[in-house]
Amino acid sequence: MVAAFRTAIDELEWMTPETRARAREKLARFNVKIGYPEKWRDYSSLEIEKDDLVGNLMRAERFSYRRMVDRLGKTIDRGEWGMTPQTVNAYYSSTMNEIVFPAAILQPPFFDMNADDAVNYGAIGAVIGHEISHGFDDQGRRSDGEGNLRDWWTQTDDAAFQQRAGRLVEQYSALSPLPGLNVNGRLTLGENIGDLSGVAVAYKAYRRSLDGRQAPVIDGFTGDQRFFLGYAQIWRGLYREDALRQRLLTDSHSPGEYRVNAVLRNIPEFHAAFNVKPGDAMYLPPEQRVKIW
Ligand SMILES: [Zn+2]
């Protein structure tokens, strides 16, 4: 995935050569954490009592507060994790310039040892690509490879980025999952860019892994089709109407349905894989497709 992202940086048309060089530099300094921390956090001083939910919560809060205060003035612990290993999630940290994948996300539908590469690249590959791209989006541009606040883009890059991002904002703002309530394309921009870049770069990585070989057809699906199916499967879900309403107003991620459909219609290889034609629900004319990474 990192090698594929490096290629994506090299091939990027809209970024100036000097900024591309800085992007390469930042990628080279990326740190990766997978599974669980090297050193376990010591919880022995935290008292947990059976039948005392409120007390447990208060003691846990106090424990965590003291831990934070204790760190003041001390050197940074680069081995620290912002999530527990049993959390099904992943993150990019701009201050550490690192991507982190807890053990719990390394299971189906995200990652399956028994699935073929196409499915895994489409699923966990797209998640990894999503997190990497956070290092290079409208937030990630503000910090460098060492995690220092320093905007490393030129105004020319910014203008080119805003032009593409603006089209993505329009696409998402037109989506209406509930009558009278649309997706907020501005609020969700960073995450939508992450989704779009994640799939695009994971696809590159998948093709790279084939190294010129022909992907096998499995259960009647080509490698490319399985790649996109693998991606679609990670965002299957249902919302109650109230929950969806709340999320549309507050969540920086788009609803699962659009994390798939609004992303894939921008990807030329998706159209080719399923022979999507004008008139099909997922069809988007080439000139309207947005490519950021
Ligand atoms: Zn994200």
mmCIF file of C-alpha atoms and ligand atoms in Angstrom:
data_model
loop_
_atom_site.group_PDB
_atom_site.id
_atom_site.type_symbol
_atom_site.label_atom_id
_atom_site.label_comp_id
_atom_site.label_asym_id
_atom_site.label_seq_id
_atom_site.Cartn_x
_atom_site.Cartn_y
_atom_site.Cartn_z
ATOM 1 C CA MET A 1 0.000 0.000 0.000
ATOM 2 C CA VAL A 2 2.815 2.400 0.842
ATOM 3 C CA ALA A 3 4.570 1.577 -2.446
ATOM 4 C CA ALA A 4 1.300 2.138 -4.341
ATOM 5 C CA PHE A 5 0.795 5.475 -2.614
ATOM 6 C CA ARG A 6 4.347 6.477 -3.578
ATOM 7 C CA THR A 7 3.447 5.743 -7.216
ATOM 8 C CA ALA A 8 0.224 7.737 -6.834
ATOM 9 C CA ILE A 9 2.243 10.735 -5.630
ATOM 10 C CA ASP A 10 4.615 10.412 -8.592
ATOM 11 C CA GLU A 11 1.724 10.263 -11.068
ATOM 12 C CA LEU A 12 -0.304 13.111 -9.578
ATOM 13 C CA GLU A 13 -1.069 15.736 -12.242
ATOM 14 C CA TRP A 14 -2.376 18.555 -10.092
ATOM 15 C CA MET A 15 0.401 18.842 -7.507
ATOM 16 C CA THR A 16 3.482 21.007 -8.110
ATOM 17 C CA PRO A 17 6.820 19.106 -8.303
ATOM 18 C CA GLU A 18 8.170 20.728 -5.110
ATOM 19 C CA THR A 19 5.078 19.758 -3.096
ATOM 20 C CA ARG A 20 5.187 16.270 -4.562
ATOM 21 C CA ALA A 21 8.763 15.974 -3.312
ATOM 22 C CA ARG A 22 7.581 16.981 0.177
ATOM 23 C CA ALA A 23 4.732 14.480 -0.015
ATOM 24 C CA ARG A 24 7.258 11.749 -0.832
ATOM 25 C CA GLU A 25 9.360 12.893 2.104
ATOM 26 C CA LYS A 26 6.381 12.745 4.443
ATOM 27 C CA LEU A 27 5.405 9.267 3.220
ATOM 28 C CA ALA A 28 8.962 8.029 3.777
ATOM 29 C CA ARG A 29 8.660 9.068 7.433
ATOM 30 C CA PHE A 30 5.332 7.273 8.002
ATOM 31 C CA ASN A 31 5.265 4.966 11.000
ATOM 32 C CA VAL A 32 2.995 1.890 11.025
ATOM 33 C CA LYS A 33 1.501 0.159 14.064
ATOM 34 C CA ILE A 34 -0.355 -3.117 13.650
ATOM 35 C CA GLY A 35 -2.159 -5.383 16.118
ATOM 36 C CA TYR A 36 -1.269 -4.252 19.636
ATOM 37 C CA PRO A 37 1.248 -2.047 21.489
ATOM 38 C CA GLU A 38 4.710 -3.327 22.442
ATOM 39 C CA LYS A 39 4.098 -2.267 26.002
ATOM 40 C CA TRP A 40 0.740 -2.891 27.674
ATOM 41 C CA ARG A 41 -0.826 -0.104 29.663
ATOM 42 C CA ASP A 42 -0.748 -0.821 33.386
ATOM 43 C CA TYR A 43 -4.304 -0.790 34.785
ATOM 44 C CA SER A 44 -3.400 -2.344 38.157
ATOM 45 C CA SER A 45 -4.098 0.854 40.125
ATOM 46 C CA LEU A 46 -7.615 1.123 38.641
ATOM 47 C CA GLU A 47 -10.189 -0.347 40.969
ATOM 48 C CA ILE A 48 -13.105 -2.097 39.252
ATOM 49 C CA GLU A 49 -15.995 -3.286 41.431
ATOM 50 C CA LYS A 50 -18.798 -5.641 40.525
ATOM 51 C CA ASP A 51 -22.235 -3.913 40.714
ATOM 52 C CA ASP A 52 -20.845 -0.360 40.737
ATOM 53 C CA LEU A 53 -21.215 0.984 37.220
ATOM 54 C CA VAL A 54 -21.196 4.677 38.131
ATOM 55 C CA GLY A 55 -18.264 4.238 40.539
ATOM 56 C CA ASN A 56 -16.310 2.294 37.927
ATOM 57 C CA LEU A 57 -16.892 4.992 35.334
ATOM 58 C CA MET A 58 -15.817 7.739 37.728
ATOM 59 C CA ARG A 59 -12.683 5.852 38.802
ATOM 60 C CA ALA A 60 -11.851 5.103 35.166
ATOM 61 C CA GLU A 61 -12.197 8.793 34.286
ATOM 62 C CA ARG A 62 -10.002 9.805 37.231
ATOM 63 C CA PHE A 63 -7.444 7.137 36.282
ATOM 64 C CA SER A 64 -7.272 8.369 32.726
ATOM 65 C CA TYR A 65 -7.133 12.037 33.811
ATOM 66 C CA ARG A 66 -4.209 11.343 36.188
ATOM 67 C CA ARG A 67 -2.416 9.460 33.460
ATOM 68 C CA MET A 68 -2.672 12.466 31.155
ATOM 69 C CA VAL A 69 -1.562 14.949 33.825
ATOM 70 C CA ASP A 70 1.408 12.694 34.678
ATOM 71 C CA ARG A 71 2.669 12.978 31.133
ATOM 72 C CA LEU A 72 3.013 16.770 31.244
ATOM 73 C CA GLY A 73 6.609 17.876 30.725
ATOM 74 C CA LYS A 74 7.831 14.371 29.938
ATOM 75 C CA THR A 75 9.219 13.100 26.638
ATOM 76 C CA ILE A 76 6.796 11.748 24.038
ATOM 77 C CA ASP A 77 6.043 8.045 24.198
ATOM 78 C CA ARG A 78 6.176 7.062 20.534
ATOM 79 C CA GLY A 79 4.969 3.573 21.341
ATOM 80 C CA GLU A 80 1.643 4.871 22.623
ATOM 81 C CA TRP A 81 -1.635 3.753 21.033
ATOM 82 C CA GLY A 82 -4.765 5.904 20.698
ATOM 83 C CA MET A 83 -7.031 2.835 20.433
ATOM 84 C CA THR A 84 -7.201 -0.497 22.211
ATOM 85 C CA PRO A 85 -6.320 -3.680 20.248
ATOM 86 C CA GLN A 86 -9.956 -4.848 20.551
ATOM 87 C CA THR A 87 -11.340 -1.757 18.772
ATOM 88 C CA VAL A 88 -12.686 -2.344 15.248
ATOM 89 C CA ASN A 89 -11.302 0.861 13.769
ATOM 90 C CA ALA A 90 -8.113 2.462 12.472
ATOM 91 C CA TYR A 91 -6.561 5.928 12.554
ATOM 92 C CA TYR A 92 -3.964 8.327 11.254
ATOM 93 C CA SER A 93 -2.215 10.544 13.778
ATOM 94 C CA SER A 94 -0.792 13.773 12.346
ATOM 95 C CA THR A 95 1.371 14.516 15.405
ATOM 96 C CA MET A 96 2.996 11.069 15.233
ATOM 97 C CA ASN A 97 2.679 10.819 11.423
ATOM 98 C CA GLU A 98 1.577 7.220 11.759
ATOM 99 C CA ILE A 99 -1.186 4.844 10.723
ATOM 100 C CA VAL A 100 -2.555 2.396 13.292
ATOM 101 C CA PHE A 101 -4.571 -0.800 12.770
ATOM 102 C CA PRO A 102 -5.754 -2.561 15.958
ATOM 103 C CA ALA A 103 -5.984 -6.364 15.920
ATOM 104 C CA ALA A 104 -9.789 -6.274 15.930
ATOM 105 C CA ILE A 105 -10.074 -4.702 12.473
ATOM 106 C CA LEU A 106 -7.911 -7.494 11.028
ATOM 107 C CA GLN A 107 -10.847 -9.875 10.743
ATOM 108 C CA PRO A 108 -13.747 -10.272 8.253
ATOM 109 C CA PRO A 109 -15.189 -8.350 6.545
ATOM 110 C CA PHE A 110 -12.026 -6.200 6.646
ATOM 111 C CA PHE A 111 -9.378 -8.890 6.452
ATOM 112 C CA ASP A 112 -9.674 -12.632 5.939
ATOM 113 C CA MET A 113 -6.657 -14.948 5.771
ATOM 114 C CA ASN A 114 -8.757 -17.339 3.679
ATOM 115 C CA ALA A 115 -10.092 -14.773 1.225
ATOM 116 C CA ASP A 116 -8.231 -14.137 -2.004
ATOM 117 C CA ASP A 117 -6.039 -11.056 -2.437
ATOM 118 C CA ALA A 118 -8.605 -9.143 -4.503
ATOM 119 C CA VAL A 119 -11.127 -9.153 -1.634
ATOM 120 C CA ASN A 120 -8.523 -8.223 0.998
ATOM 121 C CA TYR A 121 -7.084 -5.386 -1.083
ATOM 122 C CA GLY A 122 -10.615 -4.056 -1.646
ATOM 123 C CA ALA A 123 -11.432 -4.278 2.071
ATOM 124 C CA ILE A 124 -8.504 -3.701 4.482
ATOM 125 C CA GLY A 125 -6.430 -2.310 1.586
ATOM 126 C CA ALA A 126 -8.940 0.493 1.077
ATOM 127 C CA VAL A 127 -8.964 1.166 4.844
ATOM 128 C CA ILE A 128 -5.158 1.381 4.911
ATOM 129 C CA GLY A 129 -5.222 3.680 1.875
ATOM 130 C CA HIS A 130 -7.878 5.810 3.573
ATOM 131 C CA GLU A 131 -5.689 6.300 6.656
ATOM 132 C CA ILE A 132 -2.533 7.002 4.619
ATOM 133 C CA SER A 133 -4.376 9.640 2.605
ATOM 134 C CA HIS A 134 -5.332 11.498 5.798
ATOM 135 C CA GLY A 135 -1.661 12.442 5.966
ATOM 136 C CA PHE A 136 -2.080 14.276 2.666
ATOM 137 C CA ASP A 137 -5.565 15.806 2.778
ATOM 138 C CA ASP A 138 -6.841 19.245 3.773
ATOM 139 C CA GLN A 139 -5.816 18.500 7.382
ATOM 140 C CA GLY A 140 -2.717 16.394 6.746
ATOM 141 C CA ARG A 141 -1.168 19.125 4.611
ATOM 142 C CA ARG A 142 -0.834 21.203 7.762
ATOM 143 C CA SER A 143 1.677 18.905 9.458
ATOM 144 C CA ASP A 144 4.991 17.558 8.202
ATOM 145 C CA GLY A 145 6.718 14.173 8.414
ATOM 146 C CA GLU A 146 7.857 14.823 11.957
ATOM 147 C CA GLY A 147 4.400 15.759 13.144
ATOM 148 C CA ASN A 148 5.143 19.485 13.377
ATOM 149 C CA LEU A 149 2.512 22.029 12.366
ATOM 150 C CA ARG A 150 3.838 23.288 9.050
ATOM 151 C CA ASP A 151 1.781 23.753 5.907
ATOM 152 C CA TRP A 152 3.855 22.213 3.135
ATOM 153 C CA TRP A 153 1.584 23.072 0.206
ATOM 154 C CA THR A 154 2.007 26.019 -2.177
ATOM 155 C CA GLN A 155 -0.902 28.252 -3.192
ATOM 156 C CA THR A 156 -0.951 26.600 -6.615
ATOM 157 C CA ASP A 157 -1.507 23.186 -5.005
ATOM 158 C CA ASP A 158 -4.194 24.632 -2.803
ATOM 159 C CA ALA A 159 -6.089 26.118 -5.759
ATOM 160 C CA ALA A 160 -5.914 22.853 -7.741
ATOM 161 C CA PHE A 161 -7.008 20.862 -4.705
ATOM 162 C CA GLN A 162 -9.911 23.218 -3.907
ATOM 163 C CA GLN A 163 -11.154 22.915 -7.478
ATOM 164 C CA ARG A 164 -11.308 19.105 -7.260
ATOM 165 C CA ALA A 165 -12.548 19.071 -3.689
ATOM 166 C CA GLY A 166 -15.315 21.514 -4.606
ATOM 167 C CA ARG A 167 -16.678 19.093 -7.193
ATOM 168 C CA LEU A 168 -16.675 16.314 -4.608
ATOM 169 C CA VAL A 169 -18.542 18.572 -2.147
ATOM 170 C CA GLU A 170 -21.220 19.137 -4.797
ATOM 171 C CA GLN A 171 -21.547 15.423 -5.545
ATOM 172 C CA TYR A 172 -22.087 14.485 -1.902
ATOM 173 C CA SER A 173 -24.303 17.448 -1.047
ATOM 174 C CA ALA A 174 -26.725 16.254 -3.738
ATOM 175 C CA LEU A 175 -27.242 12.906 -1.931
ATOM 176 C CA SER A 176 -30.481 12.752 -0.020
ATOM 177 C CA PRO A 177 -30.937 9.675 2.200
ATOM 178 C CA LEU A 178 -33.996 11.160 3.946
ATOM 179 C CA PRO A 179 -36.657 13.430 2.431
ATOM 180 C CA GLY A 180 -35.435 17.006 2.869
ATOM 181 C CA LEU A 181 -32.163 16.011 4.518
ATOM 182 C CA ASN A 182 -28.982 15.789 2.462
ATOM 183 C CA VAL A 183 -25.415 14.724 3.143
ATOM 184 C CA ASN A 184 -23.277 17.723 4.168
ATOM 185 C CA GLY A 185 -20.548 17.636 1.508
ATOM 186 C CA ARG A 186 -18.355 20.114 3.426
ATOM 187 C CA LEU A 187 -18.558 18.341 6.780
ATOM 188 C CA THR A 188 -17.726 14.985 5.200
ATOM 189 C CA LEU A 189 -15.131 16.225 2.672
ATOM 190 C CA GLY A 190 -11.982 14.933 4.407
ATOM 191 C CA GLU A 191 -13.446 11.470 4.958
ATOM 192 C CA ASN A 192 -14.886 11.299 1.438
ATOM 193 C CA ILE A 193 -11.448 12.136 0.030
ATOM 194 C CA GLY A 194 -10.042 9.398 2.275
ATOM 195 C CA ASP A 195 -12.560 6.877 0.922
ATOM 196 C CA LEU A 196 -11.965 7.842 -2.697
ATOM 197 C CA SER A 197 -8.185 7.839 -2.343
ATOM 198 C CA GLY A 198 -8.238 4.655 -0.282
ATOM 199 C CA VAL A 199 -10.000 2.666 -3.006
ATOM 200 C CA ALA A 200 -7.951 4.221 -5.815
ATOM 201 C CA VAL A 201 -4.627 3.437 -4.127
ATOM 202 C CA ALA A 202 -5.736 -0.030 -2.941
ATOM 203 C CA TYR A 203 -6.649 -0.830 -6.548
ATOM 204 C CA LYS A 204 -3.169 0.229 -7.668
ATOM 205 C CA ALA A 205 -1.674 -1.968 -4.953
ATOM 206 C CA TYR A 206 -3.828 -4.927 -6.008
ATOM 207 C CA ARG A 207 -2.741 -4.634 -9.656
ATOM 208 C CA ARG A 208 0.837 -4.296 -8.469
ATOM 209 C CA SER A 209 0.509 -7.492 -6.422
ATOM 210 C CA LEU A 210 -0.554 -9.384 -9.559
ATOM 211 C CA ASP A 211 2.727 -8.333 -11.165
ATOM 212 C CA GLY A 212 1.349 -8.734 -14.681
ATOM 213 C CA ARG A 213 -0.320 -12.086 -14.000
ATOM 214 C CA GLN A 214 -3.979 -12.629 -14.887
ATOM 215 C CA ALA A 215 -6.219 -12.749 -11.797
ATOM 216 C CA PRO A 216 -8.200 -16.006 -11.499
ATOM 217 C CA VAL A 217 -11.989 -16.022 -11.941
ATOM 218 C CA ILE A 218 -13.556 -17.234 -8.687
ATOM 219 C CA ASP A 219 -17.284 -18.045 -8.312
ATOM 220 C CA GLY A 220 -17.847 -16.337 -11.649
ATOM 221 C CA PHE A 221 -16.275 -13.036 -10.542
ATOM 222 C CA THR A 222 -13.128 -11.513 -12.042
ATOM 223 C CA GLY A 223 -10.346 -10.211 -9.787
ATOM 224 C CA ASP A 224 -11.437 -6.602 -10.337
ATOM 225 C CA GLN A 225 -15.060 -7.450 -9.545
ATOM 226 C CA ARG A 226 -14.023 -9.207 -6.319
ATOM 227 C CA PHE A 227 -11.892 -6.212 -5.373
ATOM 228 C CA PHE A 228 -14.921 -3.882 -5.560
ATOM 229 C CA LEU A 229 -17.215 -6.426 -3.883
ATOM 230 C CA GLY A 230 -14.675 -6.718 -1.054
ATOM 231 C CA TYR A 231 -14.850 -2.955 -0.646
ATOM 232 C CA ALA A 232 -18.659 -2.828 -0.726
ATOM 233 C CA GLN A 233 -18.904 -5.512 1.957
ATOM 234 C CA ILE A 234 -17.053 -3.499 4.623
ATOM 235 C CA TRP A 235 -19.723 -0.791 4.740
ATOM 236 C CA ARG A 236 -22.839 -2.958 4.898
ATOM 237 C CA GLY A 237 -25.050 -1.643 7.676
ATOM 238 C CA LEU A 238 -28.431 -0.328 8.716
ATOM 239 C CA TYR A 239 -29.393 2.894 10.491
ATOM 240 C CA ARG A 240 -32.585 3.674 12.326
ATOM 241 C CA GLU A 241 -34.032 6.875 10.907
ATOM 242 C CA ASP A 242 -33.243 8.905 14.054
ATOM 243 C CA ALA A 243 -29.654 7.690 14.132
ATOM 244 C CA LEU A 244 -29.207 8.495 10.450
ATOM 245 C CA ARG A 245 -30.694 11.965 10.997
ATOM 246 C CA GLN A 246 -28.261 12.637 13.837
ATOM 247 C CA ARG A 247 -25.269 11.333 11.925
ATOM 248 C CA LEU A 248 -26.041 13.406 8.851
ATOM 249 C CA LEU A 249 -25.732 16.492 11.031
ATOM 250 C CA THR A 250 -22.725 15.475 13.141
ATOM 251 C CA ASP A 251 -20.673 12.619 11.647
ATOM 252 C CA SER A 252 -17.685 13.540 9.486
ATOM 253 C CA HIS A 253 -18.166 10.209 7.644
ATOM 254 C CA SER A 254 -20.873 9.739 5.005
ATOM 255 C CA PRO A 255 -23.484 6.998 5.588
ATOM 256 C CA GLY A 256 -22.182 3.524 4.644
ATOM 257 C CA GLU A 257 -24.260 3.325 1.471
ATOM 258 C CA TYR A 258 -22.494 6.392 0.039
ATOM 259 C CA ARG A 259 -19.081 5.370 1.307
ATOM 260 C CA VAL A 260 -19.503 2.710 -1.376
ATOM 261 C CA ASN A 261 -21.769 4.029 -4.137
ATOM 262 C CA ALA A 262 -20.666 7.685 -4.157
ATOM 263 C CA VAL A 263 -17.028 6.576 -4.227
ATOM 264 C CA LEU A 264 -17.096 3.822 -6.863
ATOM 265 C CA ARG A 265 -18.931 5.862 -9.492
ATOM 266 C CA ASN A 266 -15.843 8.115 -9.580
ATOM 267 C CA ILE A 267 -13.553 5.169 -10.341
ATOM 268 C CA PRO A 268 -13.064 4.321 -14.053
ATOM 269 C CA GLU A 269 -11.925 0.751 -13.228
ATOM 270 C CA PHE A 270 -15.243 0.124 -11.445
ATOM 271 C CA HIS A 271 -17.181 1.081 -14.574
ATOM 272 C CA ALA A 272 -14.990 -1.253 -16.604
ATOM 273 C CA ALA A 273 -15.205 -4.150 -14.117
ATOM 274 C CA PHE A 274 -19.018 -4.269 -14.152
ATOM 275 C CA ASN A 275 -19.551 -2.781 -17.604
ATOM 276 C CA VAL A 276 -21.498 0.175 -16.148
ATOM 277 C CA LYS A 277 -23.170 2.136 -18.944
ATOM 278 C CA PRO A 278 -25.079 5.418 -19.341
ATOM 279 C CA GLY A 279 -28.520 4.920 -17.824
ATOM 280 C CA ASP A 280 -27.234 2.632 -15.034
ATOM 281 C CA ALA A 281 -27.777 3.939 -11.488
ATOM 282 C CA MET A 282 -24.043 3.910 -10.700
ATOM 283 C CA TYR A 283 -22.954 5.511 -13.982
ATOM 284 C CA LEU A 284 -21.100 8.820 -13.895
ATOM 285 C CA PRO A 285 -19.824 10.406 -17.142
ATOM 286 C CA PRO A 286 -15.987 10.464 -17.282
ATOM 287 C CA GLU A 287 -15.820 14.288 -17.238
ATOM 288 C CA GLN A 288 -17.765 14.381 -13.955
ATOM 289 C CA ARG A 289 -15.548 11.856 -12.144
ATOM 290 C CA VAL A 290 -13.236 13.280 -9.484
ATOM 291 C CA LYS A 291 -9.729 11.969 -8.905
ATOM 292 C CA ILE A 292 -7.649 13.320 -6.054
ATOM 293 C CA TRP A 293 -4.984 10.628 -5.512
HETATM 294 ZN ZN ZN B 1 -10.895 8.767 8.122
#
